[in-house]
Amino acid sequence: MTKVKISLNSIDRVKSFVNIISKFDNDFDLVSGRYVIDAKSIMGIFSLDLSQNLELVIQKDTQVSEILNALKGFIVE
């Protein structure tokens, strides 16, 4: 399991994020406080507070470097 902080602070960024992440077979969760939603669910993402950074949890450790490279524009330090 891999965890990274990401920023999805606009509608266009959410759409782009879901399009990218849906290309991978892994299971992904987004965590915001006590809420955990499926990161491939655009409706679920819009239920979160997008003004805050979110934690992306990549469930399987396969293709992690490829996934992180595809999402590098969303990852915050």
XYZ file of N, CA and C in Angstrom:
231
model
N 0.838 -1.167 0.000
C 0.000 0.000 0.000
C 0.890 1.239 0.000
N 0.547 2.189 -0.865
C 1.294 3.440 -0.992
C 0.342 4.602 -0.770
N 0.813 5.619 -0.024
C -0.017 6.797 0.245
C 0.722 8.051 -0.202
N -0.001 8.947 -0.888
C 0.546 10.242 -1.290
C -0.524 11.317 -1.105
N -0.074 12.534 -0.888
C -0.989 13.682 -0.783
C -1.189 14.265 -2.173
N -2.447 14.576 -2.517
C -2.743 15.160 -3.817
C -3.653 16.376 -3.645
N -3.683 17.198 -4.670
C -4.541 18.375 -4.694
C -5.494 18.275 -5.881
N -6.784 18.369 -5.595
C -7.824 18.344 -6.629
C -8.728 19.556 -6.402
N -8.181 20.752 -6.599
C -8.876 21.969 -6.194
C -9.718 22.630 -7.285
N -9.998 21.916 -8.380
C -10.881 22.465 -9.409
C -11.604 21.330 -10.130
N -12.689 21.671 -10.783
C -13.479 20.676 -11.511
C -12.646 20.021 -12.608
N -11.881 20.831 -13.333
C -11.051 20.279 -14.415
C -9.993 19.321 -13.892
N -9.406 19.639 -12.739
C -8.405 18.744 -12.154
C -9.044 17.422 -11.725
N -10.258 17.472 -11.183
C -10.949 16.246 -10.782
C -11.225 15.374 -12.004
N -11.739 15.974 -13.072
C -12.021 15.212 -14.300
C -10.750 14.577 -14.850
N -9.692 15.348 -14.916
C -8.423 14.841 -15.430
C -7.884 13.709 -14.555
N -7.955 13.880 -13.242
C -7.498 12.860 -12.290
C -8.249 11.552 -12.493
N -9.581 11.626 -12.577
C -10.393 10.412 -12.742
C -10.084 9.743 -14.080
N -9.900 10.517 -15.137
C -9.548 9.938 -16.441
C -8.225 9.193 -16.376
N -7.247 9.751 -15.694
C -5.935 9.106 -15.591
C -6.017 7.855 -14.729
N -6.607 7.983 -13.563
C -6.604 6.876 -12.598
C -7.459 5.703 -13.068
N -8.461 5.970 -13.884
C -9.331 4.901 -14.385
C -8.624 3.983 -15.368
N -7.483 4.403 -15.882
C -6.723 3.581 -16.824
C -5.971 2.444 -16.126
N -5.871 2.515 -14.808
C -5.124 1.507 -14.055
C -6.084 0.532 -13.378
N -5.638 -0.735 -13.260
C -6.457 -1.790 -12.657
C -6.464 -1.757 -11.134
N -5.528 -1.076 -10.539
C -5.433 -1.038 -9.080
C -6.675 -0.436 -8.438
N -6.832 -0.718 -7.153
C -7.877 -0.074 -6.358
C -7.269 1.146 -5.691
N -8.002 2.247 -5.715
C -7.532 3.503 -5.154
C -8.600 4.061 -4.221
N -8.164 4.624 -3.105
C -9.071 5.313 -2.195
C -8.585 6.740 -2.013
N -9.522 7.650 -1.801
C -9.195 9.009 -1.405
C -9.683 9.198 0.020
N -8.804 9.754 0.861
C -9.116 9.947 2.269
C -9.119 11.438 2.562
N -10.212 11.891 3.171
C -10.337 13.278 3.619
C -10.928 13.235 5.021
N -10.086 13.424 6.016
C -10.550 13.300 7.398
C -11.006 11.886 7.674
N -12.268 11.734 8.079
C -12.785 10.388 8.371
C -13.467 9.751 7.175
N -13.530 10.449 6.045
C -14.208 9.942 4.852
C -13.228 9.233 3.929
N -13.635 8.077 3.458
C -12.848 7.295 2.497
C -13.764 6.969 1.333
N -13.348 7.365 0.116
C -14.180 7.094 -1.057
C -13.318 6.450 -2.151
N -13.972 5.820 -3.099
C -13.308 5.230 -4.265
C -12.777 6.368 -5.136
N -11.476 6.373 -5.396
C -10.860 7.468 -6.151
C -11.292 7.495 -7.614
N -11.917 6.430 -8.098
C -12.389 6.404 -9.487
C -13.810 6.948 -9.609
N -14.422 7.328 -8.501
C -15.797 7.821 -8.480
C -15.811 9.345 -8.507
N -16.147 9.898 -9.649
C -16.157 11.362 -9.780
C -17.198 11.976 -8.846
N -18.338 11.330 -8.675
C -19.361 11.841 -7.762
C -18.886 11.768 -6.319
N -18.183 10.702 -5.990
C -17.631 10.575 -4.642
C -16.619 11.661 -4.343
N -15.772 11.956 -5.306
C -14.756 12.997 -5.120
C -15.413 14.339 -4.865
N -16.479 14.641 -5.593
C -17.143 15.928 -5.406
C -17.859 16.030 -4.052
N -17.996 14.915 -3.336
C -18.595 14.965 -2.004
C -17.569 15.344 -0.939
N -16.285 15.397 -1.317
C -15.222 15.736 -0.371
C -14.932 17.237 -0.383
N -14.214 17.698 0.639
C -13.774 19.091 0.716
C -12.533 19.231 -0.156
N -12.702 19.754 -1.369
C -11.601 19.833 -2.323
C -10.679 21.021 -2.083
N -11.002 21.860 -1.109
C -10.104 22.973 -0.790
C -8.897 22.477 0.017
N -9.001 21.271 0.553
C -7.920 20.662 1.326
C -7.218 19.599 0.473
N -5.948 19.339 0.798
C -5.249 18.238 0.146
C -5.881 16.922 0.586
N -5.882 15.949 -0.310
C -6.449 14.631 -0.040
C -5.335 13.606 0.001
N -5.583 12.495 0.677
C -4.616 11.409 0.702
C -5.081 10.331 -0.270
N -4.237 10.029 -1.244
C -4.522 8.956 -2.191
C -3.850 7.690 -1.687
N -4.638 6.632 -1.547
C -4.122 5.339 -1.107
C -4.169 4.388 -2.295
N -2.987 3.930 -2.712
C -2.873 2.945 -3.801
C -2.793 1.583 -3.116
N -3.819 0.747 -3.308
C -3.945 -0.481 -2.529
C -2.888 -1.535 -2.866
N -2.602 -1.736 -4.136
C -1.631 -2.763 -4.532
C -0.295 -2.093 -4.830
N 0.769 -2.818 -4.614
C 2.096 -2.274 -4.888
C 2.586 -2.628 -6.291
N 1.660 -2.847 -7.220
C 2.038 -3.080 -8.602
C 1.838 -1.791 -9.387
N 2.721 -1.500 -10.296
C 2.672 -0.325 -11.164
C 2.757 0.997 -10.402
N 3.248 0.993 -9.166
C 3.234 2.210 -8.355
C 4.026 3.331 -9.009
N 5.223 3.045 -9.502
C 6.030 4.110 -10.112
C 5.357 4.663 -11.361
N 4.715 3.794 -12.129
C 3.984 4.229 -13.321
C 2.789 5.115 -12.937
N 2.087 4.715 -11.901
C 0.933 5.493 -11.419
C 1.385 6.852 -10.903
N 2.413 6.870 -10.071
C 2.905 8.122 -9.510
C 3.420 9.054 -10.604
N 4.038 8.502 -11.623
C 4.507 9.316 -12.745
C 3.328 9.940 -13.499
N 2.264 9.167 -13.699
C 1.085 9.678 -14.405
C 0.370 10.751 -13.592
N 0.508 10.687 -12.255
C -0.201 11.627 -11.378
C 0.696 12.729 -10.838
N 1.888 12.893 -11.388
C 2.851 13.823 -10.796
C 2.335 15.267 -10.740
N 1.438 15.664 -11.622
C 0.884 17.006 -11.590
C -0.111 17.240 -10.466
N -0.544 16.167 -9.815
C -1.526 16.257 -8.732
C -0.891 16.104 -7.346
N 0.309 15.533 -7.303
C 0.965 15.226 -6.035
C 1.557 16.487 -5.420
N 1.298 16.662 -4.130
C 1.876 17.788 -3.377
C 2.839 17.218 -2.343
N 3.833 18.000 -2.010
C 4.858 17.547 -1.052
C 4.406 17.709 0.372
